[in-house]
Short mmCIF file of C-alpha atoms in Angstrom, two decimals:
data_model
loop_
_atom_site.label_atom_id
_atom_site.label_comp_id
_atom_site.label_asym_id
_atom_site.label_seq_id
_atom_site.Cartn_x
_atom_site.Cartn_y
_atom_site.Cartn_z
CA MET J 324 84.19 112.97 88.43
CA ILE J 325 87.70 112.54 89.92
CA PRO J 326 87.72 111.19 93.52
CA SER J 327 88.97 113.70 96.06
CA TRP J 328 91.91 111.55 97.18
CA ILE J 329 93.27 111.45 93.59
CA SER J 330 92.67 115.19 93.19
CA PHE J 331 94.63 115.86 96.39
CA GLU J 332 97.62 113.79 95.17
CA LEU J 333 97.63 115.46 91.74
CA PHE J 334 97.24 118.94 93.25
CA SER J 335 100.16 118.18 95.56
CA LEU J 336 102.32 117.08 92.64
CA THR J 337 101.37 120.19 90.61
CA THR J 338 102.26 122.41 93.57
CA GLN J 339 105.67 120.73 93.84
CA LEU J 340 106.35 121.27 90.14
CA PHE J 341 106.09 125.06 90.61
CA HIS J 342 107.83 125.36 93.96
CA ALA J 343 111.21 124.37 95.34
CA PRO J 344 111.39 120.80 96.68
CA SER J 345 110.93 120.44 100.41
CA PRO J 346 113.87 119.62 102.72
CA LEU J 347 112.35 116.17 103.22
CA LEU J 348 112.92 115.40 99.51
CA ASN J 349 116.23 117.29 99.37
CA HIS J 350 117.84 115.19 102.06
CA MET J 351 116.96 111.99 100.18
CA ASN J 352 119.05 112.86 97.16
CA LYS J 353 121.79 115.45 96.71
CA GLU J 354 122.09 115.30 92.91
CA SER J 355 121.01 118.51 91.20
CA GLY J 356 120.47 117.65 87.50
CA PRO J 357 117.18 118.66 85.86
CA LEU J 358 116.17 115.03 85.37
CA GLN J 359 117.01 114.24 88.98
CA LYS J 360 114.88 117.16 90.17
CA PHE J 361 112.00 115.98 88.02
CA MET J 362 112.31 112.47 89.46
CA ASP J 363 112.28 113.90 92.99
CA LYS J 364 109.07 115.73 92.26
CA CYS J 365 107.54 112.50 90.98
CA ALA J 366 108.46 110.57 94.16
CA SER J 367 104.81 110.38 95.21
CA PRO J 368 103.13 107.00 95.81
CA LEU J 369 100.25 107.77 93.46
CA VAL J 370 102.50 109.06 90.66
CA GLN J 371 104.72 106.00 90.93
CA VAL J 372 101.73 103.66 90.85
CA ILE J 373 100.45 105.54 87.79
CA PHE J 374 103.82 105.08 86.06
CA VAL J 375 103.73 101.34 86.82
CA GLY J 376 100.19 101.26 85.47
CA LEU J 377 101.34 102.91 82.23
CA VAL J 378 104.14 100.36 81.83
CA CYS J 379 101.68 97.53 82.32
CA LEU J 380 99.19 99.23 79.98
CA CYS J 381 101.79 99.08 77.22
CA CYS J 382 103.17 95.59 77.90
CA PRO J 383 100.91 93.03 79.64
CA GLY J 384 97.84 95.13 78.78
CA MET J 385 98.59 94.73 75.08
CA PHE J 386 99.44 91.07 75.61
CA ASN J 387 96.01 90.59 77.19
CA ALA J 388 94.40 92.15 74.15
CA LEU J 389 96.31 89.76 71.89
CA SER J 390 95.27 86.78 74.00
CA GLY J 391 91.67 87.88 74.33
CA ILE J 392 91.09 88.14 70.58
CA GLY J 393 92.86 84.90 69.73
CA ALA J 394 95.64 86.69 67.84
CA GLY J 395 98.27 84.32 66.53
CA GLY J 396 96.00 81.32 66.88
CA LEU J 397 92.95 79.68 68.39
CA MET J 398 90.48 80.64 65.62
CA GLY J 399 92.39 81.75 62.55
CA SER J 400 95.55 79.72 63.11
CA ASP J 401 96.79 76.86 65.29
CA VAL J 402 95.01 76.09 68.57
CA TYR J 403 97.60 73.56 69.67
CA LEU J 404 100.56 75.89 69.04
CA THR J 405 99.06 78.86 70.87
CA ASN J 406 98.07 76.81 73.90
CA THR J 407 101.47 75.08 73.95
CA ALA J 408 103.24 78.46 73.90
CA ASN J 409 100.98 79.71 76.69
CA SER J 410 101.62 76.59 78.78
CA VAL J 411 105.40 77.03 78.39
CA LEU J 412 105.03 80.73 79.19
CA TYR J 413 103.21 80.11 82.45
CA VAL J 414 105.52 77.28 83.55
CA PHE J 415 108.51 79.63 83.31
CA PHE J 416 106.41 82.43 84.81
CA ALA J 417 105.69 80.24 87.85
CA VAL J 418 109.34 79.27 88.39
CA VAL J 419 110.79 82.77 87.97
CA GLY J 420 107.90 84.40 89.82
CA PHE J 421 108.59 82.24 92.87
CA PHE J 422 112.08 83.74 93.17
CA GLY J 423 111.14 87.09 91.63
CA GLY J 424 110.88 88.76 95.02
CA SER J 425 114.53 87.99 95.71
CA PHE J 426 115.58 89.50 92.37
CA CYS J 427 113.47 92.60 93.05
CA ASN J 428 114.93 93.03 96.53
CA LYS J 429 118.50 92.66 95.25
CA PHE J 430 118.30 94.88 92.16
CA GLY J 431 115.36 97.16 92.89
CA PRO J 432 111.92 97.41 91.30
CA ARG J 433 112.93 99.70 88.43
CA LEU J 434 115.55 97.35 86.92
CA THR J 435 113.27 94.38 87.60
CA LEU J 436 110.41 96.09 85.77
CA THR J 437 112.65 97.11 82.85
CA VAL J 438 113.99 93.60 82.30
CA GLY J 439 110.50 92.18 82.71
CA SER J 440 108.94 94.40 80.05
CA VAL J 441 111.34 93.28 77.29
CA GLY J 442 109.77 89.83 77.00
CA TYR J 443 106.43 91.21 75.81
CA VAL J 444 108.02 92.75 72.70
CA ILE J 445 109.78 89.47 71.89
CA TYR J 446 106.58 87.45 72.23
CA SER J 447 104.54 89.79 70.02
CA ALA J 448 107.32 89.71 67.44
CA SER J 449 107.18 85.91 67.44
CA LEU J 450 103.46 86.02 66.59
CA TRP J 451 104.23 88.41 63.75
CA VAL J 452 106.95 86.08 62.44
CA TYR J 453 104.63 83.10 62.71
CA ASP J 454 101.95 84.96 60.82
CA THR J 455 104.36 85.47 57.89
CA LYS J 456 106.84 82.56 58.15
CA GLU J 457 104.99 80.01 60.33
CA ASN J 458 108.02 79.57 62.59
CA ARG J 459 106.53 77.48 65.41
CA GLY J 460 109.78 77.14 67.36
CA PHE J 461 110.18 80.91 67.76
CA VAL J 462 106.68 81.21 69.23
CA ILE J 463 107.36 78.53 71.86
CA ALA J 464 110.81 79.94 72.69
CA ALA J 465 109.34 83.45 72.96
CA GLY J 466 106.72 82.05 75.33
CA ALA J 467 109.49 80.76 77.60
CA ILE J 468 111.33 84.11 77.47
CA LEU J 469 108.15 86.02 78.22
CA GLY J 470 107.41 83.71 81.14
CA CYS J 471 110.74 84.58 82.74
CA CYS J 472 110.30 88.30 82.07
CA ALA J 473 106.67 88.38 83.24
CA GLY J 474 107.65 86.76 86.53
CA LEU J 475 109.97 89.69 87.19
CA LEU J 476 107.63 92.41 85.95
CA TRP J 477 104.65 91.33 88.03
CA THR J 478 106.75 90.84 91.16
CA ALA J 479 108.04 94.42 90.94
CA GLN J 480 104.55 95.69 90.13
CA GLY J 481 103.02 93.94 93.13
CA SER J 482 105.70 95.22 95.48
CA ILE J 483 105.18 98.85 94.40
CA MET J 484 101.40 98.70 94.35
CA MET J 485 101.04 97.11 97.79
CA SER J 486 103.84 98.87 99.71
CA TYR J 487 103.74 102.48 98.47
CA PRO J 488 100.20 103.58 99.52
CA GLU J 489 99.06 104.48 103.00
CA GLU J 490 96.96 101.75 104.60
CA LYS J 491 93.75 103.70 104.12
CA ASN J 492 94.37 103.95 100.36
CA LYS J 493 95.60 100.47 99.47
CA GLY J 494 92.35 99.37 97.86
CA LYS J 495 92.05 102.57 95.85
CA TYR J 496 95.65 102.42 94.62
CA VAL J 497 95.15 98.84 93.43
CA ALA J 498 92.03 100.06 91.62
CA VAL J 499 93.92 102.96 90.00
CA PHE J 500 96.63 100.61 88.78
CA TRP J 501 94.10 98.08 87.53
CA ALA J 502 92.17 100.77 85.68
CA ILE J 503 95.24 102.12 83.88
CA PHE J 504 96.58 98.63 83.15
CA ASN J 505 93.31 97.50 81.57
CA VAL J 506 93.20 100.56 79.33
CA GLY J 507 95.94 98.63 77.50
CA GLY J 508 93.57 95.76 76.83
CA ILE J 509 90.90 98.21 75.66
CA LEU J 510 93.25 100.11 73.32
CA GLY J 511 94.70 96.90 71.96
CA SER J 512 91.24 95.52 71.27
CA LEU J 513 90.12 98.77 69.60
CA ILE J 514 93.23 98.76 67.43
CA THR J 515 92.42 95.22 66.39
CA LEU J 516 88.77 96.09 65.83
CA GLY J 517 89.74 98.99 63.57
CA LEU J 518 92.13 96.82 61.57
CA ASN J 519 89.62 93.99 61.22
CA LEU J 520 86.24 95.66 60.66
CA GLN J 521 85.96 94.16 57.19
CA ASN J 522 87.76 90.95 58.10
CA HIS J 523 85.49 87.90 58.33
CA THR J 524 88.17 85.21 57.96
CA GLY J 525 88.64 84.65 61.70
CA LYS J 526 92.34 85.61 61.46
CA VAL J 527 93.57 89.04 62.57
CA ALA J 528 95.40 91.37 60.19
CA THR J 529 99.23 91.29 60.19
CA GLY J 530 99.38 95.02 60.90
CA THR J 531 97.89 94.30 64.33
CA TYR J 532 101.21 92.89 65.55
CA VAL J 533 103.20 95.91 64.33
CA ALA J 534 101.01 98.29 66.34
CA PHE J 535 101.35 96.15 69.45
CA ILE J 536 105.14 95.86 69.20
CA VAL J 537 105.54 99.66 68.96
CA ILE J 538 103.34 100.25 72.03
CA MET J 539 105.17 97.57 74.03
CA GLY J 540 108.47 99.24 73.16
CA LEU J 541 107.13 102.46 74.67
CA GLY J 542 106.41 100.53 77.87
CA ILE J 543 110.09 99.65 78.22
CA VAL J 544 111.01 103.36 77.99
CA LEU J 545 108.44 104.28 80.66
CA THR J 546 110.13 102.06 83.27
CA PHE J 547 112.88 104.69 83.58
CA LEU J 548 110.41 107.09 85.20
CA LEU J 549 110.41 105.02 88.39
CA VAL J 550 112.43 106.11 91.43
CA SER J 551 114.02 104.10 94.20
CA PRO J 552 111.54 103.05 96.93
CA SER J 553 113.72 104.82 99.53
CA ARG J 554 112.91 108.17 97.89
CA VAL J 555 109.14 107.74 98.04
CA VAL J 556 107.41 109.71 100.80
CA ARG J 557 103.71 109.36 101.53
CA HIS J 558 101.47 112.34 102.35
CA ASP J 559 101.34 111.35 106.01
CA GLY J 560 105.13 111.70 106.15
CA THR J 561 105.95 108.00 106.37
CA LYS J 562 108.49 106.45 104.04
CA VAL J 563 108.33 103.14 102.25
CA LEU J 564 110.01 100.57 104.47
CA VAL J 565 113.07 99.25 102.62
CA HIS J 566 115.77 96.98 104.04
CA GLU J 567 119.34 96.67 102.83
CA ALA J 568 119.63 93.93 100.22
CA ALA J 569 120.32 90.59 101.89
CA SER J 570 122.56 87.83 100.55
CA TRP J 571 121.13 85.38 98.03
CA SER J 572 121.06 82.60 100.61
CA THR J 573 119.11 84.81 103.03
CA GLU J 574 116.70 85.82 100.29
CA ILE J 575 116.04 82.18 99.39
CA MET J 576 115.39 81.35 103.04
CA ASN J 577 112.96 84.27 103.25
CA VAL J 578 111.14 82.99 100.16
CA ILE J 579 110.79 79.59 101.84
CA ARG J 580 109.35 81.31 104.92
CA VAL J 581 106.64 82.83 102.72
CA VAL J 582 105.62 79.33 101.65
CA LYS J 583 105.35 78.34 105.31
CA ASP J 584 103.14 81.33 106.18
CA TRP J 585 99.69 79.90 107.00
CA ARG J 586 97.97 82.88 105.39
CA MET J 587 99.72 82.33 102.07
CA LEU J 588 98.89 78.63 102.22
CA CYS J 589 95.23 79.48 102.81
CA LEU J 590 95.27 81.85 99.83
CA ALA J 591 97.13 79.42 97.55
CA PRO J 592 93.90 77.91 96.09
CA ALA J 593 92.69 81.44 95.30
CA PHE J 594 96.03 82.29 93.69
CA LEU J 595 95.87 79.07 91.65
CA CYS J 596 92.47 79.79 90.13
CA SER J 597 92.86 83.57 89.69
CA ASN J 598 94.12 83.15 86.10
CA TRP J 599 92.87 79.62 85.50
CA PHE J 600 89.68 80.75 83.80
CA TYR J 601 91.48 82.82 81.13
CA ALA J 602 92.14 79.78 78.92
CA TYR J 603 88.46 78.87 78.94
CA GLN J 604 87.13 82.43 78.58
CA PHE J 605 89.43 83.39 75.71
CA HIS J 606 88.81 80.07 73.96
CA MET J 607 85.05 80.51 74.28
CA ASN J 608 85.31 84.05 72.85
CA ALA J 609 87.46 82.83 69.95
CA VAL J 610 85.14 79.92 69.09
CA TYR J 611 81.75 81.62 69.42
CA PHE J 612 82.40 85.02 67.74
CA ASP J 613 84.04 86.25 64.53
CA ALA J 614 87.27 88.33 64.53
CA GLY J 615 85.68 91.78 64.68
CA THR J 616 83.21 90.79 67.38
CA ARG J 617 85.96 89.15 69.43
CA ALA J 618 87.81 92.47 69.41
CA LEU J 619 84.66 94.31 70.55
CA ASN J 620 84.07 91.73 73.30
CA SER J 621 87.68 92.01 74.42
CA ALA J 622 87.52 95.82 74.61
CA MET J 623 84.40 95.64 76.78
CA TYR J 624 85.86 92.80 78.86
CA TRP J 625 88.78 95.01 79.89
CA THR J 626 86.46 98.02 80.33
CA PHE J 627 84.42 96.10 82.86
CA GLN J 628 87.65 95.08 84.58
CA ILE J 629 88.15 98.79 85.30
CA VAL J 630 84.60 99.12 86.65
CA GLY J 631 85.00 96.06 88.87
CA SER J 632 88.36 97.09 90.29
CA LEU J 633 87.30 100.67 91.06
CA GLY J 634 84.10 99.49 92.73
CA ILE J 635 85.73 96.86 94.92
CA GLY J 636 88.66 99.18 95.74
CA LEU J 637 86.32 101.82 97.15
CA LEU J 638 84.52 99.18 99.21
CA LEU J 639 87.79 97.84 100.61
CA ASP J 640 88.86 101.34 101.75
CA TYR J 641 85.48 102.33 103.18
CA THR J 642 86.33 103.81 106.58
CA GLY J 643 82.87 103.23 108.05
CA LEU J 644 83.88 99.62 108.76
CA SER J 645 86.93 98.11 110.40
CA ARG J 646 89.51 96.53 108.08
CA ARG J 647 88.48 93.05 109.24
CA ALA J 648 84.80 93.78 108.58
CA ARG J 649 85.62 95.15 105.13
CA ALA J 650 87.61 92.02 104.34
CA LEU J 651 84.76 89.71 105.36
CA VAL J 652 81.95 91.73 103.73
CA THR J 653 83.86 92.04 100.47
CA GLY J 654 84.65 88.32 100.48
CA ALA J 655 80.98 87.44 100.98
CA PHE J 656 79.88 89.82 98.24
CA LEU J 657 82.41 88.34 95.82
CA PHE J 658 81.32 84.79 96.61
CA VAL J 659 77.70 85.55 95.75
CA ILE J 660 78.38 87.43 92.51
CA ILE J 661 80.97 84.93 91.24
CA ILE J 662 78.67 81.97 91.86
CA ALA J 663 75.82 83.73 90.03
CA VAL J 664 77.96 84.63 86.99
CA TRP J 665 79.43 81.15 86.62
CA ILE J 666 76.06 79.42 86.95
CA GLY J 667 74.91 81.49 83.99
CA GLY J 668 78.16 80.78 82.15
CA PHE J 669 77.90 77.01 82.60
CA ILE J 670 74.29 76.95 81.39
CA PHE J 671 75.35 78.95 78.31
CA GLN J 672 78.29 76.63 77.63
CA LEU J 673 76.03 73.57 77.50
CA GLY J 674 74.70 74.88 74.17
CA PHE J 675 77.88 74.56 72.04
CA GLU J 676 81.42 73.15 71.93
CA ALA J 677 84.82 73.91 70.36
CA ASP J 678 83.68 72.67 66.95
CA PHE J 679 81.06 75.45 66.74
CA LYS J 680 80.96 76.77 63.14
CA ASP J 681 78.20 79.39 63.11
CA THR J 682 80.33 82.23 64.56
CA LYS J 683 78.35 85.22 65.80
CA HIS J 684 78.64 88.85 64.76
CA TRP J 685 77.29 91.70 66.90
CA THR J 686 74.41 91.95 64.44
CA SER J 687 73.53 88.26 64.83
CA PRO J 688 70.35 87.23 66.70
CA GLY J 689 71.09 86.13 70.27
CA PHE J 690 74.34 88.12 70.54
CA GLY J 691 73.28 90.11 73.64
CA GLY J 692 73.23 87.35 76.28
CA PRO J 693 76.70 85.88 75.60
CA PHE J 694 78.06 89.43 75.27
CA VAL J 695 76.80 90.43 78.73
CA LEU J 696 78.13 87.17 80.18
CA TYR J 697 81.59 87.91 78.81
CA LEU J 698 81.49 91.38 80.37
CA CYS J 699 80.58 89.83 83.73
CA TYR J 700 83.59 87.51 83.44
CA GLY J 701 85.82 90.59 83.15
CA LEU J 702 84.03 92.35 86.03
CA THR J 703 84.44 89.45 88.48
CA ASP J 704 88.04 88.77 87.46
CA ALA J 705 89.08 92.33 88.38
CA MET J 706 87.16 92.23 91.66
CA TYR J 707 88.73 88.92 92.63
CA GLN J 708 92.32 89.94 91.86
CA THR J 709 91.97 93.40 93.45
CA TYR J 710 90.75 91.65 96.59
CA MET J 711 93.77 89.30 96.54
CA TYR J 712 96.19 92.23 96.35
CA TRP J 713 94.38 94.06 99.15
CA LEU J 714 94.51 90.99 101.41
CA MET J 715 98.25 90.61 100.84
CA GLY J 716 98.74 94.33 101.41
CA SER J 717 96.94 94.02 104.74
CA MET J 718 99.60 91.53 105.93
CA SER J 719 102.59 93.90 105.73
CA ASN J 720 103.76 97.42 104.83
CA ASP J 721 107.34 96.23 104.17
CA SER J 722 108.24 96.42 100.45
CA THR J 723 110.74 93.55 100.71
CA VAL J 724 108.17 91.25 102.32
CA LEU J 725 105.45 92.30 99.88
CA SER J 726 107.74 91.63 96.90
CA ARG J 727 108.02 88.03 98.11
CA TYR J 728 104.26 87.82 98.59
CA ALA J 729 103.75 89.17 95.07
CA GLY J 730 106.26 86.66 93.68
CA PHE J 731 104.54 83.74 95.41
CA TYR J 732 101.13 84.96 94.24
CA LYS J 733 102.24 85.21 90.60
CA ALA J 734 104.08 81.88 90.81
CA VAL J 735 101.03 79.95 92.00
CA GLN J 736 98.74 81.92 89.70
CA SER J 737 100.93 81.12 86.71
CA ALA J 738 101.15 77.46 87.65
CA GLY J 739 97.36 77.40 87.51
CA ALA J 740 97.35 79.14 84.13
CA ALA J 741 99.92 76.66 82.78
CA LEU J 742 97.74 73.75 83.85
CA SER J 743 94.66 75.43 82.43
CA PHE J 744 96.19 76.09 79.01
CA GLY J 745 97.62 72.57 79.06
CA ILE J 746 94.13 71.19 79.60
CA ASP J 747 92.80 73.46 76.85
CA THR J 748 95.44 72.08 74.48
CA GLY J 749 93.93 68.61 74.89
CA ALA J 750 90.53 67.33 73.91
CA VAL J 751 88.72 68.52 77.06
CA ARG J 752 85.26 69.79 76.17
CA LEU J 753 84.55 73.44 76.86
CA ARG J 754 81.73 72.62 79.26
CA TRP J 755 84.12 70.66 81.49
CA ALA J 756 86.72 73.43 81.29
CA ALA J 757 84.04 75.88 82.48
CA LEU J 758 82.98 73.54 85.28
CA ILE J 759 86.56 73.05 86.51
CA ALA J 760 87.16 76.82 86.62
CA TRP J 761 83.91 77.36 88.51
CA LEU J 762 84.60 74.64 91.09
CA LEU J 763 88.12 75.95 91.73
CA LEU J 764 86.70 79.39 92.50
CA ILE J 765 84.25 77.87 94.99
CA VAL J 766 87.01 75.86 96.70
CA SER J 767 89.15 78.99 97.13
CA PHE J 768 86.75 80.83 99.44
CA PRO J 769 87.21 78.93 102.74
CA GLY J 770 90.89 79.91 102.77
CA ILE J 771 90.02 83.46 101.76
CA PHE J 772 87.61 83.84 104.68
CA ALA J 773 90.18 82.36 107.11
CA VAL J 774 92.68 85.07 106.14
CA ALA J 775 90.05 87.84 106.00
CA ASN J 776 88.97 86.97 109.53
CA LYS J 777 92.51 87.71 110.80
CA VAL J 778 93.12 91.03 109.05
CA PRO J 779 94.68 93.37 111.68
CA PRO J 780 93.32 96.88 112.37
CA THR J 781 96.66 98.44 111.33
CA LEU J 782 100.32 97.65 110.74
CA ILE J 783 101.61 101.19 111.29
CA SER J 784 104.50 101.02 113.74
CA GLU J 785 105.78 103.53 116.27
CA GLU J 786 108.71 104.25 113.91
CA ASP J 787 106.25 105.25 111.20
CA MET J 788 104.55 107.63 113.62
CA VAL J 789 107.93 109.15 114.53
CA ALA J 790 108.58 109.77 110.83
CA THR J 791 105.21 111.48 110.58
CA ASP J 792 106.01 113.73 113.54
CA GLU J 793 109.41 114.59 111.99
CA LYS J 794 107.71 115.65 108.76
CA LYS J 795 105.29 117.86 110.69
CA GLU J 796 108.22 119.49 112.50
CA VAL J 797 109.97 120.16 109.18
CA GLU J 798 106.82 121.72 107.73
CA THR J 799 106.34 123.85 110.86
CA ASP J 800 109.93 125.10 110.65
CA GLU J 801 109.47 125.93 106.96
CA LYS J 802 106.32 127.88 107.75
CA LYS J 803 108.07 129.86 110.49
CA GLU J 804 110.94 130.73 108.13
CA VAL J 805 108.48 132.01 105.54
CA GLU J 806 106.51 134.05 108.07
CA THR J 807 109.60 135.55 109.76
CA PRO J 808 110.29 139.05 108.25
CA VAL J 809 113.77 139.56 106.83
#
């Protein structure tokens, strides 16, 4: 069943495709080429978020599938190499992500997203080369390149996803993006499952990398479907707030101001741990299950990410409560469910370590419990990150400000992931890795509640309301022209 708010957006787009563009879109762009007209008709917040979701489905979505099944390492290859490459990746991700908002504001989200998507192809190619030539240096170098590119891609993605929707739809738009994005992880895992059904060696088939590289290349092409933020008009008539690109020195100063924002400082522990647990979860999956079962687990992990994001997105946009109440209720709900899942996870982890040899297949006795636990990890991850995006989106409607917020979020998040994979590279036992991830999640909630308690009722300005009135006047004039007999 498609929610009514999505149906309304899609109906609106379909109507535009069969009718002349409105004056409101015409005045934004005077070019008349067929492609330009098509892009004008796609200048809807939902359509643009869907396009970004498709790009991320093809690029980071496929990367997640590779990571989740241990492709290129962990079980069938070299644990140390894979974790080293991931550590390098996230170090560069953190550095570039911190300044990614400035790049996005200077060059626009489309170019930022295009450049950012290239790194995923290079990294997947490096795993393919390693699988055939065992070139360790290429894998580590590709990790650094991908880190730089990912910092740009996720900054642009965050800016679009948080600034384009109306306030009442921000949670739902995050959920739509997250659902499409995680289809990438599902498809990638199913591709791997199909290529490895008869593979019991623990190492994925070489053809897996070829399929992933082709899909990631498609993601680069899809970035050209994005339009400039200034051309995006919401259904209430308001435009995306975009400022003229500032100088580099001004942009750097604005980035520093983000670091000084008390709300971002309060959320920093949550940002830090929001990807921390991936190293542990993916390592646990790679150690405990065989190749085919890992692929099945990964597909269901990303499926439950979709369920979690859609559920929490609807709760965050529930109009029966004030925005502040929704923020606090959602935070409390997340705290309870995350604590419960990780208690179960820690108890499970006490039963084995990284040297576990009796890998499980889905037909093995005792498969069900660990399988459900892994699904719950995916569910809570999506809920947690959707909530982070919604909280940041509640702080501003300005795309330039939100691009800096997104950059800071991904920078701190990636720093946490770099530390986590670095720890996983060492001799830290899996039970302690699980405990660290759990404790970091607990520590993040006081800051989360401090920010949630200060969520404003609205950020819609008088200028936005004037824009809405202007749109209504245009529509009224159009209606009169149609009704007036010639």
